[in-house]
CSV table of C-alpha atoms in Angstrom, one decimal:
chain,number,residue,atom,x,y,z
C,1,UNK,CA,0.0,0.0,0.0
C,2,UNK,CA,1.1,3.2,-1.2
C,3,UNK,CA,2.0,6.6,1.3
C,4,UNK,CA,-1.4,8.3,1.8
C,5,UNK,CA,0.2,11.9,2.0
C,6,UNK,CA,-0.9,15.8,0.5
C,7,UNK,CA,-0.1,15.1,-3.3
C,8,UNK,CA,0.8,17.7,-5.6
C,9,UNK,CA,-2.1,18.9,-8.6
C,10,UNK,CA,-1.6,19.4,-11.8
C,11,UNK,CA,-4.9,21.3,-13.4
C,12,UNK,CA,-5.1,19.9,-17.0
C,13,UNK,CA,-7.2,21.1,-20.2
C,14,UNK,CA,-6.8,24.5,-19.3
C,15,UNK,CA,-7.3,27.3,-22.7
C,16,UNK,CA,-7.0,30.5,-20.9
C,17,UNK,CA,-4.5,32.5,-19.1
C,18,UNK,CA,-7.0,33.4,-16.3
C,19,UNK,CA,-7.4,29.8,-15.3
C,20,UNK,CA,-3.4,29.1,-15.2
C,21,UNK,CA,-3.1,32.1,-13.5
C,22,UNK,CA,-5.7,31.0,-11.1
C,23,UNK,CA,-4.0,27.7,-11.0
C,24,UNK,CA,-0.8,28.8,-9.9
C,25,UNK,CA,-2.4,31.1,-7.8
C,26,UNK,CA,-4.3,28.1,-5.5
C,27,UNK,CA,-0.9,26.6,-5.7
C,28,UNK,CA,-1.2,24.4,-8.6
C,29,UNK,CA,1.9,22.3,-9.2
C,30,UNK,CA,0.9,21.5,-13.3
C,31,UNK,CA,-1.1,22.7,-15.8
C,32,UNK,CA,-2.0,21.2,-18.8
C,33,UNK,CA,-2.1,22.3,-22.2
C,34,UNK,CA,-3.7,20.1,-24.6
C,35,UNK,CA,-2.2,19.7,-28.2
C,36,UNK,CA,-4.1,16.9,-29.4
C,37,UNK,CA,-6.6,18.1,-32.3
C,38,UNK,CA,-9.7,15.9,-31.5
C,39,UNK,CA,-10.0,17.2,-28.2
C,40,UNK,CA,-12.3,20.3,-27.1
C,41,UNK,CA,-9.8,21.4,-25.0
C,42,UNK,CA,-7.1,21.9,-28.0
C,43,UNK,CA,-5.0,24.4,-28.8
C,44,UNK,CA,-2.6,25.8,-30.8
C,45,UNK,CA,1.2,26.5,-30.3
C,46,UNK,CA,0.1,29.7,-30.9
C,47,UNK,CA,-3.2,30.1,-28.8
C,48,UNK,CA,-0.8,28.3,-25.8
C,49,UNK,CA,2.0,30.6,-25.9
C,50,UNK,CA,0.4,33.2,-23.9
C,51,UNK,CA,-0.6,30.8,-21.5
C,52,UNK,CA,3.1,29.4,-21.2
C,53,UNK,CA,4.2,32.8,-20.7
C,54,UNK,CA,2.0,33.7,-18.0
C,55,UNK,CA,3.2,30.9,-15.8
C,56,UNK,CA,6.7,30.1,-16.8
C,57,UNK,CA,8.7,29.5,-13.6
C,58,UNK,CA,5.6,29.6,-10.9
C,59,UNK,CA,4.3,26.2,-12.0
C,60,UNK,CA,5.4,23.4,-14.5
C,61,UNK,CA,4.0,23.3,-17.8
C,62,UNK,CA,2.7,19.8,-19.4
C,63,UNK,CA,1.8,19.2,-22.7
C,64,UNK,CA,-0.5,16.5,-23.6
C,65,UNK,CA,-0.9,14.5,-26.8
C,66,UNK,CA,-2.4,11.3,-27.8
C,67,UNK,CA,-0.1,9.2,-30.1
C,68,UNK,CA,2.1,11.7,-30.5
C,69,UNK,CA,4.1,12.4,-33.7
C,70,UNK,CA,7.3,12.8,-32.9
C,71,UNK,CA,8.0,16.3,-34.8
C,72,UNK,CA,5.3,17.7,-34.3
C,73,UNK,CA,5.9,17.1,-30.3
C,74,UNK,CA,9.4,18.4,-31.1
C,75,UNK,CA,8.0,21.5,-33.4
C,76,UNK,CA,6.0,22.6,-30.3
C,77,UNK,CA,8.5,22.1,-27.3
C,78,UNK,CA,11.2,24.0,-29.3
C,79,UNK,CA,8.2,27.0,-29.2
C,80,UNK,CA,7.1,26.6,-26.1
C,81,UNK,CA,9.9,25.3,-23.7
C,82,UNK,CA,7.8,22.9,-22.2
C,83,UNK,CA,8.4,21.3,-18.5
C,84,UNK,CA,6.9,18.1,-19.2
C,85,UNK,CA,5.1,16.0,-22.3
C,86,UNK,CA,1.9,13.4,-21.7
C,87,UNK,CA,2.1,10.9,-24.0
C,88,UNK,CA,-1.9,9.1,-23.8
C,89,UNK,CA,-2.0,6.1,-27.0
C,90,UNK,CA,-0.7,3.1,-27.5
C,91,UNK,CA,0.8,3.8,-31.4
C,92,UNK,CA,3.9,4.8,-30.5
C,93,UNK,CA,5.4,2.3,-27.3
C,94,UNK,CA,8.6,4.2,-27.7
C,95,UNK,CA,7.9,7.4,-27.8
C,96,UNK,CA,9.1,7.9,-24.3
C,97,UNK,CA,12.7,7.3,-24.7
C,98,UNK,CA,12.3,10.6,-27.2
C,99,UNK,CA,12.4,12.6,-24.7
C,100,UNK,CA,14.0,10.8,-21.7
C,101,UNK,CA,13.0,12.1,-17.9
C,102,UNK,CA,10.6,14.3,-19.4
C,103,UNK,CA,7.5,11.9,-20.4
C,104,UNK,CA,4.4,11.1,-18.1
C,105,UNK,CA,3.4,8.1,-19.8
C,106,UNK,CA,-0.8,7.8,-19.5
C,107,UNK,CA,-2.1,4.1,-18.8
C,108,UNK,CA,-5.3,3.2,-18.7
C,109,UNK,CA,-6.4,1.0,-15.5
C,110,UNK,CA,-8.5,-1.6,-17.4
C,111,UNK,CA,-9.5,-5.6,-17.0
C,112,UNK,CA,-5.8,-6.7,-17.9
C,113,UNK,CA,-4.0,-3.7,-16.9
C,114,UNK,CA,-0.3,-5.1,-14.9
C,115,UNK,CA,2.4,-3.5,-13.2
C,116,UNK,CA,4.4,-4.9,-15.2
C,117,UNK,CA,3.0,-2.7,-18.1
C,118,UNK,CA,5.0,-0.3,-17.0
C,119,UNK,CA,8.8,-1.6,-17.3
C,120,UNK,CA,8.4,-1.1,-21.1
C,121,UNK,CA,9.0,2.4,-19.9
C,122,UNK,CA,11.3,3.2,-18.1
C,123,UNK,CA,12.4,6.0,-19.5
C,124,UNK,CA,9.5,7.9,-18.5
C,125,UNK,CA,9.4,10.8,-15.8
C,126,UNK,CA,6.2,9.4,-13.9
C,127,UNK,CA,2.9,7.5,-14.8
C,128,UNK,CA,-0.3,8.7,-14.8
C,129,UNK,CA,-3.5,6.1,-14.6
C,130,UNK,CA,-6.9,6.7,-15.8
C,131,UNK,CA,-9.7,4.6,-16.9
C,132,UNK,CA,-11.6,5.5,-19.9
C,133,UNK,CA,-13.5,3.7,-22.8
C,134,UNK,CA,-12.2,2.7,-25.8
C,135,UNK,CA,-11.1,5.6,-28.1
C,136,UNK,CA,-11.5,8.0,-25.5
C,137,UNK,CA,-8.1,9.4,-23.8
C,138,UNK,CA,-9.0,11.9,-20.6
C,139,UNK,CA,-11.4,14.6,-19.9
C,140,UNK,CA,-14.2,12.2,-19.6
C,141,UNK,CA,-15.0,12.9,-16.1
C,142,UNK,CA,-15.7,8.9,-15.2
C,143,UNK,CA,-14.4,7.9,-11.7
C,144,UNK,CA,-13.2,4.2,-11.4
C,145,UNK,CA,-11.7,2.1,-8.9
C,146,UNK,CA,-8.7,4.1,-7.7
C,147,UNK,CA,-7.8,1.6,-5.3
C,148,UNK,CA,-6.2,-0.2,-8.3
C,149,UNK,CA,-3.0,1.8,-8.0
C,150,UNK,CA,-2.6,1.7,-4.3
C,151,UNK,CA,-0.4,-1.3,-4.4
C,152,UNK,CA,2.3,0.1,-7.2
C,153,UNK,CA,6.1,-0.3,-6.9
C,154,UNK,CA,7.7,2.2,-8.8
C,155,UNK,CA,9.9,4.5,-7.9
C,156,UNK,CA,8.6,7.4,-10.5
C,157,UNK,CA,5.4,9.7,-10.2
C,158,UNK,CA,2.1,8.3,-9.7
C,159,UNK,CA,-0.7,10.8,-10.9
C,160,UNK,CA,-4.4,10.1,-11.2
C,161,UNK,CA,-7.0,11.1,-13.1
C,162,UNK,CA,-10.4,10.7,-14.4
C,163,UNK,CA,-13.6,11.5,-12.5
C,164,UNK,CA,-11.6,13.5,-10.1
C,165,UNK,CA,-13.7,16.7,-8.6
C,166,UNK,CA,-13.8,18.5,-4.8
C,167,UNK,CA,-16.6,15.6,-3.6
C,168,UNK,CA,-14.4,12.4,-4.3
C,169,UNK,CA,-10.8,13.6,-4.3
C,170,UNK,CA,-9.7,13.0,-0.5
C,171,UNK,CA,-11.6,9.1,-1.1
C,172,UNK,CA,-9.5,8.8,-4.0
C,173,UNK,CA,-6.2,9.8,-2.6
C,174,UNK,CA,-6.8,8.3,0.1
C,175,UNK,CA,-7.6,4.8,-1.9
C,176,UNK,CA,-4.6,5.0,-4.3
C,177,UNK,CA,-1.8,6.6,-2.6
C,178,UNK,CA,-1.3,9.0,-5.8
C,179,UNK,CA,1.3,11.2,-5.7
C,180,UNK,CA,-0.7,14.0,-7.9
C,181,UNK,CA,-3.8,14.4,-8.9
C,182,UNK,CA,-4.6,15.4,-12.3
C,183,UNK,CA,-8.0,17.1,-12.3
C,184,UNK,CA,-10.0,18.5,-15.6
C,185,UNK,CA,-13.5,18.2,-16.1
C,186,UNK,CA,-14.2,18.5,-12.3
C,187,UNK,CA,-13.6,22.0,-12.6
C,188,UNK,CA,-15.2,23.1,-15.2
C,189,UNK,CA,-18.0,25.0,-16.4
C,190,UNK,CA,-18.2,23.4,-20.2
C,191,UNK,CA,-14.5,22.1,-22.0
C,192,UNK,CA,-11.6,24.0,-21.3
C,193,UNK,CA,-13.6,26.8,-19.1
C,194,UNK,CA,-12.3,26.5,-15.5
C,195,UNK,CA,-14.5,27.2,-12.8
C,196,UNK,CA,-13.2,29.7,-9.7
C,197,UNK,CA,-15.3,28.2,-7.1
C,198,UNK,CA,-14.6,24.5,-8.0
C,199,UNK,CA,-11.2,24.7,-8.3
C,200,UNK,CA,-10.9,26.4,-5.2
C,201,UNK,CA,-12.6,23.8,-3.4
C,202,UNK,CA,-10.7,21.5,-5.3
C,203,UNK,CA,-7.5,22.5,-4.1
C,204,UNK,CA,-8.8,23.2,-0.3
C,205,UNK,CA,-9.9,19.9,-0.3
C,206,UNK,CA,-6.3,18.4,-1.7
C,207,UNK,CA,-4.8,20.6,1.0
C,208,UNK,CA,-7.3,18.8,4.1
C,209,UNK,CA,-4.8,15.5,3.7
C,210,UNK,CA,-2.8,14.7,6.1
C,211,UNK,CA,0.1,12.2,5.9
C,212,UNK,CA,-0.5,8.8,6.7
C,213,UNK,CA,1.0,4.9,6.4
């Protein structure tokens, strides 16, 4: 069984610079920009810039693709100076070792999910697990059994997601032992609109854990 202690937050899906600022404000540890075209959250190098600018150094700065290509990924971190890259899909196995240390590999928690899914890479910065149904990668705001991670041995990041808002978050930290938790639709208003009040709570309810065994 996993630490139960505070874990950090990384606010993903965001599109505006109010709702990084008020991210980082809250003490957000992440935020996500999503470069993947098919999602509603998208946006482009461009549109994100502004964003990235308005939070470099206060906050770490992931961004999220689904079976990334690798120069397109490369095209946008050279523009943006990202922190970290999210790598959801199962295309690309490799892509990971791309960008060594850098990578938060996204696997989903499903029926023959293993642990040992995740030495095929192990060149990844942390992992984060989500559950979602086929052909749908995040932002679905499904909960699932998070107590399916509590019992993880790896040494890297663990970050959860999916379903995540200010009513379930302490039940789910508290079942998986996360590390982060990586928190999107929960917040929101409609796609890539944060909410003030709900990520407020969100975060005061993040910040009411206390460290356990």
């Amino acid at each position: 069984m996993r630490t139960v202690r505070a874990p950090g937050v990384k606010v993903c899906g965001v599109t505006r610079v109010e709702d990084a600022a008020l991210a980082v404000e809250l003490g957000a540890d992440f935020v996500g920009l999503n470069f993947w075209p098919r999602s509603p959250r998208y946006l482009t190098p461009e549109a994100a810039r502004p964003i990235v600018e308005a939070v470099r150094g206060r906050t770490r700065v992931v961004g999220v693709w689904v079976d990334p290509d690798r120069q397109e990924v490369q095209s946008v971190d050279d523009a943006l100076r990202l922190d970290l890259l999210q790598f959801h899909g199962d295309r690309v196995p490799g892509s990971v070792s791309w960008f060594p240390e850098r990578v938060i590999k996204a696997l989903r928690v499903g029926a023959d999910f293993s642990e040992d899914d995740l030495c095929q890479f192990d060149q990844a910065w942390g992992f984060l697990f989500d559950h979602a149904p086929a052909g749908v990668f995040g932002g679905t705001g499904e909960s699932w059994s998070y107590e399916r991670i509590a019992d993880l041995e790896t040494p890297k990041p663990v970050l959860l997601a999916g379903g995540l808002n200010a009513e379930n978050v302490v039940a789910a930290i508290t079942a998986s032992g996360a590390d982060i938790v990586d928190v999107c639709s929960g917040v929101e208003i409609s796609p890539g609109i944060k909410d003030r009040a709900l990520l407020v709570r969100f975060m005061d309810e993040v910040g009411n854990v206390k460290d356990r065994d």
